[in-house]
Amino acid sequence: MTAAAIPLTGASSSSLLWDFVDWKTAKAEVHRLQIRIAKAISRGRHGKVKALQWILTHSFYAKVLAVKRVVENRGGKTPGIDKIIWKTPQQKMEAAQSLTRKGYKTQPLRRIYIPKKDGRQRSLSIPSMKCRGMQALYLLALEPIAEFHADKNSYGFRPKRSAADAIGACYYALSRKGSAQWILEADIKSCFDKISHDWLRDNILMDKEILNKWLSAGYIDQDVFYQTELGTPQGGLASPTLLILTLSGLEDMVLKAVSKRKDKVHFSIYADDFIITGASKEVLETKVKPLVESFLHERGLELSQEKTKITHIDDGFDFLGINIRKYKGKCITKPSKKSVKHVLASIRETIKSNPTAKPENLIHLLNPKIRGWANYFRFSCAKRTFSYVDHCIHMALWSWARRRHTRKGAPWLKKKYFRSQGSKDWIFSARTTKEGNEITYVDSLKASSVAIKRHTKIKAEAIPFDPRFTEYFDERERKPVKNDAKSKQPSPVEMHQMKQDSWVNRSWP
């Protein structure tokens, strides 16, 4: 039996090899079922939705795609409480076969803590590989529902949308001469940890038994078991989608209660961070904010009083690492000072912690950081900022070279660690020799070599589960992003942003 002949449901796949799975066919078959689920939910046929979800979660193709997503995820090499990792093709195929509803029991999550920028610690709960696989499997059946219900201007954790789309929505809402002048910067306090379990059980259209097992799994912290009564784990694959469904309806509720044209209310939502524009400070304080607080309270959530504030556009505000501000009536988006400070601190720490490293090894450590950061901000007015970052990196590398050779002068150091090429000078470089005595150079990437390109915001009505927009999404993916660093492999930050695209639609043929 060939990989292309694998049936969608029913037949045993124990003899099939992981390396021979036809991934193109698998994705096509799963996407076909997702389209049917989205069509059924748009027509209010909840019974049909449940039947199609059952078919999808019991299909062989969906199971192998779920395992593939888990092992290729950034945390695919991080074990849960059982210390099991799926490495070999045989383990992956056996894992796919084990993703069954019957007899499935969740394991407690492993709790770890990650330091935050402000010195505090963020808790992260890591499920076992089996639980992550089940979440990825049932997420395939839940995504079409989340996309149908999600708010029009919600962009986080959704395919086909990105942080650049969220920034684009802010720019379009604020850039015109008659646009809103005031912005409510909202942040939800401990969002993932506070979502009401009762609300999720009553409102999430999926297998209730599986959902209950996820919510009541508990976690282990320093060998002590704790029961979970609120929230969803931040390390779970399904948690972002559950958050999208929890916050869905916020935009529609507020817009129905205000005059969109008179009050100039617009949204841009990214996960638990969102901004709302308004014609005046009073509109945001007396009309919009109470509605938001009431909406969140129903779901067990509340706004963070420390991070939630109302700002005038002339003073500017930071959103997703971008500073948005009007200068003499012109709206400018550029990397925030916090973003620049953070990336420079990370790069300087890398340089200082490798005082005796070979130049080529140091370059291989620095280039992904520089490329990922520059690619994220390349859609803003960042050319001057890129040049400033390049200058700071150059000074850090020059200090690194001087500390290595305290008795050598500047001409000697420049000749050893820097080179010129055309009109470019002071390129931090490492010379390597290949077979045939061919001399090649490994150069440190400059942020300013990444071309600035204005991002085209996604259409609000476009949804990948609607066949009408198939050509639209194909065209967006075919559009090349011209970049002087295009020969380089995408960084983890860039890949994360590419995977975070999203959609929402309310009408179906």
Coordinates of C-alpha atoms in Angstrom, one line a residue:
M1 CA 0.0 0.0 0.0
T2 CA 1.4 3.4 -0.9
A3 CA 1.1 6.5 1.2
A4 CA -1.3 8.0 -1.2
A5 CA -3.6 5.0 -0.7
I6 CA -4.0 5.5 3.0
P7 CA -7.7 5.7 3.8
L8 CA -8.9 8.6 5.9
T9 CA -10.6 6.5 8.5
G10 CA -10.9 2.9 9.5
A11 CA -8.0 0.8 8.2
S12 CA -5.1 0.0 10.5
S13 CA -1.9 1.9 9.8
S14 CA 0.4 -0.1 12.1
S15 CA 2.5 -1.4 9.1
L16 CA 3.0 2.0 7.5
L17 CA 6.2 3.9 7.9
W18 CA 6.4 7.5 9.0
D19 CA 8.8 8.4 6.3
F20 CA 6.4 7.3 3.6
V21 CA 3.4 9.4 4.7
D22 CA 2.1 11.5 1.8
W23 CA 1.9 14.9 3.7
K24 CA 0.4 16.8 0.8
T25 CA -2.5 14.4 0.6
A26 CA -2.9 14.4 4.4
K27 CA -3.1 18.2 4.6
A28 CA -5.6 18.3 1.7
E29 CA -7.9 15.7 3.3
V30 CA -7.8 17.4 6.7
H31 CA -8.4 20.8 5.1
R32 CA -11.4 19.4 3.2
L33 CA -13.0 18.3 6.4
Q34 CA -12.2 21.6 8.1
I35 CA -14.0 23.4 5.3
R36 CA -17.1 21.2 5.8
I37 CA -16.9 22.0 9.6
A38 CA -16.7 25.7 8.9
K39 CA -19.6 25.6 6.5
A40 CA -21.8 23.7 9.0
I41 CA -21.1 26.1 11.8
S42 CA -21.9 29.1 9.6
R43 CA -25.3 27.5 8.9
G44 CA -25.9 26.8 12.6
R45 CA -25.9 23.0 12.1
H46 CA -24.3 22.0 15.4
G47 CA -25.1 18.4 15.1
K48 CA -23.4 18.2 11.7
V49 CA -20.4 20.0 13.2
K50 CA -20.0 17.4 16.0
A51 CA -20.3 14.5 13.5
L52 CA -17.6 16.1 11.3
Q53 CA -15.4 16.7 14.3
W54 CA -15.7 13.0 15.2
I55 CA -14.6 12.0 11.7
L56 CA -11.7 14.4 11.7
T57 CA -10.4 13.4 15.2
H58 CA -10.5 9.7 14.3
S59 CA -8.8 10.0 10.9
F60 CA -5.3 8.7 10.3
Y61 CA -4.2 11.8 8.4
A62 CA -5.2 14.1 11.2
K63 CA -3.3 12.0 13.7
V64 CA 0.0 12.0 11.8
L65 CA -0.4 15.8 11.2
A66 CA -0.9 16.3 14.9
V67 CA 2.2 14.3 15.8
K68 CA 4.2 16.2 13.1
R69 CA 3.1 19.5 14.6
V70 CA 4.2 18.4 18.1
V71 CA 7.6 17.1 17.1
E72 CA 8.4 20.1 14.9
N73 CA 7.2 22.7 17.4
R74 CA 9.9 24.8 19.1
G75 CA 9.2 22.8 22.3
G76 CA 9.2 19.4 20.6
K77 CA 12.4 18.4 22.4
T78 CA 11.1 19.5 25.8
P79 CA 9.5 16.5 27.7
G80 CA 6.6 16.6 30.1
I81 CA 6.2 15.0 33.5
D82 CA 6.8 11.5 32.0
K83 CA 10.1 12.6 30.4
I84 CA 9.2 11.0 27.1
I85 CA 10.2 12.5 23.7
W86 CA 9.2 11.3 20.2
K87 CA 12.4 11.1 18.3
T88 CA 12.5 8.2 15.8
P89 CA 10.1 7.6 12.9
Q90 CA 8.9 4.4 14.7
Q91 CA 8.1 6.4 17.9
K92 CA 6.2 9.0 15.9
M93 CA 4.1 6.5 14.1
E94 CA 3.3 4.6 17.3
A95 CA 2.4 8.0 18.9
A96 CA 0.0 8.7 16.0
Q97 CA -1.7 5.3 16.5
S98 CA -2.0 6.0 20.2
L99 CA -4.0 9.2 19.8
T100 CA -7.4 7.6 20.6
R101 CA -10.3 9.0 22.6
K102 CA -11.0 5.6 24.3
G103 CA -8.9 5.1 27.4
Y104 CA -7.2 8.5 27.1
K105 CA -6.1 9.9 30.5
T106 CA -4.4 13.3 30.9
Q107 CA -1.2 13.5 32.9
P108 CA -0.3 16.5 35.2
L109 CA 1.6 19.3 33.6
R110 CA 5.2 20.1 34.5
R111 CA 5.5 23.6 35.9
I112 CA 8.6 25.7 35.1
Y113 CA 9.2 29.5 35.5
I114 CA 10.6 31.9 32.9
P115 CA 12.0 35.3 33.9
K116 CA 10.2 38.3 32.6
K117 CA 11.6 41.7 31.5
D118 CA 10.4 43.3 34.7
G119 CA 12.2 40.8 37.0
R120 CA 9.1 38.8 37.8
Q121 CA 8.6 35.2 36.7
R122 CA 6.1 33.8 34.2
S123 CA 4.8 30.3 34.9
L124 CA 4.8 27.8 32.0
S125 CA 3.0 24.5 32.2
I126 CA 4.3 21.8 29.9
P127 CA 2.0 18.9 29.0
S128 CA 3.3 15.4 28.2
M129 CA 3.9 14.6 24.5
K130 CA 0.8 12.4 24.5
C131 CA -1.4 15.3 25.8
R132 CA 0.2 17.7 23.3
G133 CA -0.6 15.3 20.5
M134 CA -4.3 15.0 21.6
Q135 CA -4.5 18.8 21.8
A136 CA -3.0 19.2 18.3
L137 CA -5.5 16.6 17.0
Y138 CA -8.6 18.1 18.5
L139 CA -7.3 21.6 17.6
L140 CA -7.6 20.7 13.9
A141 CA -11.4 20.2 14.5
L142 CA -11.7 23.4 16.7
E143 CA -9.9 25.8 14.4
P144 CA -12.7 26.3 11.8
I145 CA -15.1 27.1 14.7
A146 CA -12.7 29.6 16.2
E147 CA -12.2 31.3 12.9
F148 CA -15.9 31.7 12.3
H149 CA -16.5 33.2 15.8
A150 CA -13.3 35.2 16.2
D151 CA -13.5 39.0 16.0
K152 CA -12.9 40.8 12.8
N153 CA -9.7 42.5 14.0
S154 CA -8.3 39.7 16.1
Y155 CA -4.8 38.7 14.8
G156 CA -2.9 36.7 17.4
F157 CA -2.4 32.9 17.3
R158 CA -4.3 32.6 14.0
P159 CA -3.2 31.3 10.6
K160 CA -2.8 33.8 7.8
R161 CA -2.6 36.8 10.1
S162 CA 0.4 38.2 11.9
A163 CA 1.6 41.0 14.2
A164 CA 2.2 43.1 11.1
D165 CA -1.6 42.9 10.3
A166 CA -2.4 44.0 13.9
I167 CA 0.0 47.0 13.4
G168 CA -1.6 47.7 10.0
A169 CA -5.0 47.8 11.6
C170 CA -3.7 50.4 14.1
Y171 CA -2.2 52.5 11.3
Y172 CA -5.3 52.5 9.2
A173 CA -7.4 53.5 12.2
L174 CA -5.1 56.4 13.3
S175 CA -3.3 57.7 10.2
R176 CA -5.9 59.9 8.6
K177 CA -6.5 63.5 9.3
G178 CA -9.9 62.9 10.8
S179 CA -9.0 59.7 12.6
A180 CA -9.5 59.1 16.3
Q181 CA -7.1 60.9 18.6
W182 CA -7.3 58.7 21.8
I183 CA -6.3 55.1 22.4
L184 CA -7.3 52.7 25.2
E185 CA -4.3 50.5 25.7
A186 CA -5.8 47.4 27.3
D187 CA -4.0 44.4 28.9
I188 CA -5.8 41.5 30.6
K189 CA -4.4 40.5 33.9
S190 CA -3.0 36.9 34.0
C191 CA -5.2 36.1 31.1
F192 CA -4.4 32.4 30.5
D193 CA -4.4 31.7 34.3
K194 CA -7.8 33.2 35.0
I195 CA -10.2 32.0 32.3
S196 CA -13.4 30.5 33.8
H197 CA -13.6 26.7 33.4
D198 CA -17.4 26.9 33.7
W199 CA -17.6 29.4 30.8
L200 CA -15.3 27.2 28.6
R201 CA -17.4 24.1 29.3
D202 CA -20.6 25.9 28.4
N203 CA -19.4 27.7 25.3
I204 CA -16.7 25.7 23.6
L205 CA -18.1 23.5 20.8
M206 CA -15.9 20.4 21.1
D207 CA -15.8 17.0 22.8
K208 CA -16.8 17.9 26.4
E209 CA -15.1 14.9 27.9
I210 CA -11.7 15.7 26.3
L211 CA -12.1 19.4 27.3
N212 CA -12.8 18.5 30.9
K213 CA -9.7 16.3 31.0
W214 CA -7.6 19.1 29.8
L215 CA -9.0 21.6 32.2
S216 CA -8.7 19.4 35.3
A217 CA -5.3 17.9 34.5
G218 CA -3.5 19.9 37.3
Y219 CA 0.2 20.5 37.5
I220 CA 3.3 19.4 39.5
D221 CA 5.5 22.1 40.9
Q222 CA 8.6 21.0 42.9
D223 CA 7.2 17.5 43.3
V224 CA 3.9 18.8 44.7
F225 CA 0.6 18.2 42.8
Y226 CA -1.8 21.2 42.5
Q227 CA -5.4 21.0 41.1
T228 CA -6.4 23.6 38.5
E229 CA -9.7 25.4 39.0
L230 CA -9.1 28.3 36.6
G231 CA -7.3 29.0 33.4
T232 CA -5.6 27.1 30.6
P233 CA -1.9 26.2 30.6
Q234 CA 0.3 28.6 28.7
G235 CA 2.4 25.7 27.4
G236 CA -0.6 23.9 25.8
L237 CA -1.2 23.9 22.1
A238 CA -4.9 24.4 22.5
S239 CA -4.7 27.3 24.9
P240 CA -4.3 30.1 22.3
T241 CA -7.4 28.9 20.4
L242 CA -9.4 28.6 23.6
L243 CA -8.3 32.2 24.3
I244 CA -9.5 33.4 20.9
L245 CA -12.9 31.8 21.5
T246 CA -13.0 33.3 25.0
L247 CA -12.5 36.8 23.7
S248 CA -14.6 36.4 20.6
G249 CA -17.6 38.8 20.5
L250 CA -15.9 41.6 22.3
E251 CA -15.5 43.8 19.2
D252 CA -19.1 43.3 18.0
M253 CA -20.5 43.9 21.5
V254 CA -18.7 47.3 21.8
L255 CA -19.5 48.5 18.3
K256 CA -23.2 47.8 18.8
A257 CA -23.2 49.9 21.9
V258 CA -21.5 53.0 20.4
S259 CA -21.6 55.0 17.2
K260 CA -18.7 53.8 15.2
R261 CA -18.6 56.8 12.9
K262 CA -19.2 59.5 15.6
D263 CA -17.2 57.9 18.4
K264 CA -14.5 56.6 15.9
V265 CA -14.1 53.2 17.7
H266 CA -11.8 50.7 16.1
F267 CA -10.1 47.6 17.4
S268 CA -6.8 45.8 17.0
I269 CA -6.5 42.6 19.1
Y270 CA -3.5 40.4 19.5
A271 CA -3.9 37.6 22.1
D272 CA -4.6 39.3 25.5
D273 CA -3.2 42.7 24.3
F274 CA -5.5 45.0 22.4
I275 CA -6.0 48.7 21.6
I276 CA -9.3 50.5 21.1
T277 CA -9.4 54.0 19.5
G278 CA -11.9 56.7 20.4
A279 CA -12.9 60.2 19.4
S280 CA -12.4 61.5 22.9
K281 CA -11.1 60.4 26.3
E282 CA -14.6 60.5 27.7
V283 CA -15.9 58.0 25.1
L284 CA -13.2 55.5 26.1
E285 CA -13.7 56.1 29.8
T286 CA -17.5 56.2 30.1
K287 CA -18.7 54.0 27.2
V288 CA -16.0 51.6 26.0
K289 CA -14.0 50.6 29.1
P290 CA -17.1 49.6 31.3
L291 CA -18.3 47.4 28.4
V292 CA -15.0 45.7 28.1
E293 CA -14.8 45.1 31.9
S294 CA -18.3 43.7 31.9
F295 CA -17.5 41.4 29.0
L296 CA -14.3 40.1 30.7
H297 CA -15.9 39.7 34.1
E298 CA -18.4 37.2 32.6
R299 CA -15.4 35.0 31.5
G300 CA -13.5 35.3 34.8
L301 CA -11.1 38.0 33.5
E302 CA -10.2 41.5 34.4
L303 CA -8.1 44.4 33.0
S304 CA -4.7 45.0 34.5
Q305 CA -4.9 48.4 36.1
E306 CA -1.2 48.9 35.9
K307 CA -0.9 48.3 32.2
T308 CA -4.3 49.6 31.0
K309 CA -4.3 53.4 30.2
I310 CA -5.7 56.0 27.8
T311 CA -3.2 57.8 25.6
H312 CA -3.3 60.6 23.1
I313 CA -1.9 59.8 19.6
D314 CA 0.5 62.8 19.8
D315 CA 2.1 61.2 22.9
G316 CA 2.3 57.8 21.2
F317 CA 2.0 54.3 22.5
D318 CA 3.8 50.9 22.2
F319 CA 1.9 47.9 20.8
L320 CA 3.6 44.6 19.9
G321 CA 7.1 46.2 20.1
I322 CA 6.1 49.0 17.8
N323 CA 5.8 52.6 18.8
I324 CA 2.9 54.4 17.0
R325 CA 2.8 58.1 17.2
K326 CA 1.8 61.2 15.2
Y327 CA 4.5 63.8 14.4
K328 CA 2.9 67.0 13.2
G329 CA -0.1 65.2 12.0
K330 CA 1.7 62.3 10.3
C331 CA 1.4 58.8 11.8
I332 CA 4.8 57.0 12.1
T333 CA 5.4 53.4 13.2
K334 CA 8.9 52.4 14.3
P335 CA 10.5 50.0 16.7
S336 CA 9.9 51.0 20.3
K337 CA 12.8 51.9 22.6
K338 CA 12.1 48.9 24.8
S339 CA 12.5 46.6 21.7
V340 CA 15.8 48.2 20.7
K341 CA 17.1 48.0 24.3
H342 CA 16.1 44.4 24.7
V343 CA 17.7 43.2 21.4
L344 CA 20.9 45.1 22.1
A345 CA 21.1 43.7 25.7
S346 CA 20.7 40.2 24.2
I347 CA 23.4 40.7 21.6
R348 CA 25.8 42.3 24.0
E349 CA 25.3 39.4 26.5
T350 CA 26.1 36.9 23.7
I351 CA 29.2 38.8 22.8
K352 CA 30.5 39.1 26.4
S353 CA 29.7 35.5 27.2
N354 CA 31.9 34.3 24.3
P355 CA 35.2 36.1 24.9
T356 CA 37.3 33.3 23.4
A357 CA 35.0 32.0 20.7
K358 CA 36.2 31.8 17.1
P359 CA 34.9 34.7 15.0
E360 CA 32.9 32.4 12.7
N361 CA 31.2 30.8 15.7
L362 CA 30.3 34.1 17.2
I363 CA 28.9 35.2 13.9
H364 CA 26.7 32.1 13.7
L365 CA 25.3 33.0 17.2
L366 CA 24.6 36.7 16.3
N367 CA 23.2 36.5 12.8
P368 CA 19.9 34.7 13.8
K369 CA 19.3 37.3 16.5
I370 CA 19.9 40.2 14.2
R371 CA 18.0 38.7 11.2
G372 CA 15.0 37.7 13.3
W373 CA 14.7 41.1 15.0
A374 CA 15.1 43.0 11.7
N375 CA 12.7 40.9 9.8
Y376 CA 10.0 41.5 12.5
F377 CA 10.4 45.3 12.3
R378 CA 11.0 45.6 8.5
F379 CA 7.4 46.7 7.9
S380 CA 7.9 49.8 10.0
C381 CA 9.9 53.0 9.6
A382 CA 13.0 51.4 11.0
K383 CA 15.8 52.3 8.7
R384 CA 17.4 54.8 11.1
T385 CA 16.8 52.4 14.0
F386 CA 18.5 49.6 12.0
S387 CA 21.6 51.9 11.5
Y388 CA 21.7 52.7 15.2
V389 CA 21.5 49.0 16.1
D390 CA 24.3 48.2 13.6
H391 CA 26.5 50.9 15.2
C392 CA 25.9 49.6 18.7
I393 CA 26.7 46.0 17.6
H394 CA 29.9 47.2 15.8
M395 CA 31.1 49.0 19.0
A396 CA 30.4 45.8 21.0
L397 CA 32.4 43.7 18.5
W398 CA 35.2 46.2 18.5
S399 CA 35.4 46.0 22.3
W400 CA 35.3 42.2 22.1
A401 CA 38.3 42.3 19.7
R402 CA 40.3 44.7 21.9
R403 CA 39.8 42.6 25.0
R404 CA 41.2 39.6 23.1
H405 CA 44.4 41.4 22.0
T406 CA 45.2 44.1 24.6
R407 CA 48.7 44.7 23.1
K408 CA 47.6 45.2 19.5
G409 CA 46.8 48.4 17.8
A410 CA 43.7 49.5 15.9
P411 CA 45.1 48.8 12.4
W412 CA 46.1 45.3 13.3
L413 CA 42.7 44.6 14.9
K414 CA 40.8 45.9 11.8
K415 CA 42.9 43.8 9.4
K416 CA 42.3 40.7 11.5
Y417 CA 38.6 40.9 12.2
F418 CA 37.1 43.3 9.7
R419 CA 37.2 43.6 5.9
S420 CA 35.9 45.9 3.1
Q421 CA 33.8 45.0 0.2
G422 CA 33.0 47.6 -2.4
S423 CA 31.7 50.7 -0.7
K424 CA 31.1 48.8 2.6
D425 CA 33.8 49.0 5.2
W426 CA 34.2 47.6 8.7
I427 CA 32.4 44.3 8.0
F428 CA 33.0 41.9 10.9
S429 CA 34.1 38.8 9.2
A430 CA 35.8 35.4 9.5
R431 CA 37.9 34.0 6.7
T432 CA 37.6 30.3 6.0
T433 CA 39.4 28.0 3.5
K434 CA 37.5 25.3 1.6
E435 CA 38.8 22.5 -0.6
G436 CA 41.1 23.7 -3.4
N437 CA 42.4 26.5 -1.2
E438 CA 39.3 28.6 -2.0
I439 CA 39.0 31.5 0.5
T440 CA 35.5 32.4 1.6
Y441 CA 34.2 34.8 4.2
V442 CA 31.5 34.5 6.9
D443 CA 30.1 38.0 7.5
S444 CA 28.2 39.4 10.4
L445 CA 24.7 40.5 9.2
K446 CA 23.8 44.1 9.4
A447 CA 20.2 45.0 10.3
S448 CA 20.3 47.8 7.7
S449 CA 20.8 45.2 5.0
V450 CA 17.2 44.1 5.5
A451 CA 15.0 46.0 3.1
I452 CA 12.1 48.1 4.5
K453 CA 8.8 47.0 2.9
R454 CA 5.3 48.2 3.7
H455 CA 3.1 45.3 4.7
T456 CA -0.2 44.7 2.9
K457 CA -2.9 44.0 5.6
I458 CA -5.0 41.0 5.1
K459 CA -8.6 41.4 4.1
A460 CA -10.9 41.3 7.1
E461 CA -13.4 39.0 5.4
A462 CA -10.9 36.5 4.1
I463 CA -10.9 33.1 5.7
P464 CA -8.9 30.0 4.4
F465 CA -11.8 27.7 5.1
D466 CA -14.0 29.5 2.5
P467 CA -13.2 28.3 -1.1
R468 CA -13.9 31.8 -2.4
F469 CA -10.6 33.0 -0.9
T470 CA -8.4 30.2 -2.0
E471 CA -6.8 32.2 -4.8
Y472 CA -6.5 35.2 -2.5
F473 CA -4.3 33.4 0.0
D474 CA -2.3 31.6 -2.8
E475 CA -1.5 35.1 -4.2
R476 CA -0.4 36.4 -0.8
E477 CA 1.9 33.4 -0.3
R478 CA 3.4 33.8 -3.7
K479 CA 4.3 37.5 -3.2
P480 CA 8.0 37.7 -2.7
V481 CA 9.4 39.8 0.1
K482 CA 12.4 41.5 -1.3
N483 CA 15.2 41.4 1.2
D484 CA 19.0 41.8 1.0
A485 CA 19.2 39.0 3.5
K486 CA 16.8 36.7 1.5
S487 CA 19.5 34.1 0.9
K488 CA 19.5 33.4 4.7
Q489 CA 17.2 30.8 6.3
P490 CA 14.2 32.3 8.2
S491 CA 14.8 32.8 11.9
P492 CA 12.6 31.3 14.6
V493 CA 11.0 34.7 15.2
E494 CA 10.3 35.1 11.4
M495 CA 8.8 31.6 11.2
H496 CA 6.7 32.2 14.3
Q497 CA 5.3 35.4 12.7
M498 CA 4.7 33.6 9.4
K499 CA 2.7 30.9 11.1
Q500 CA 0.5 33.3 13.1
D501 CA -1.7 34.5 10.2
S502 CA -5.5 34.5 10.7
W503 CA -9.0 35.0 9.3
V504 CA -12.6 35.5 10.1
N505 CA -15.8 35.5 8.0
R506 CA -19.5 35.7 8.8
S507 CA -21.2 35.0 5.4
W508 CA -21.1 31.9 3.4
P509 CA -22.5 31.0 -0.1

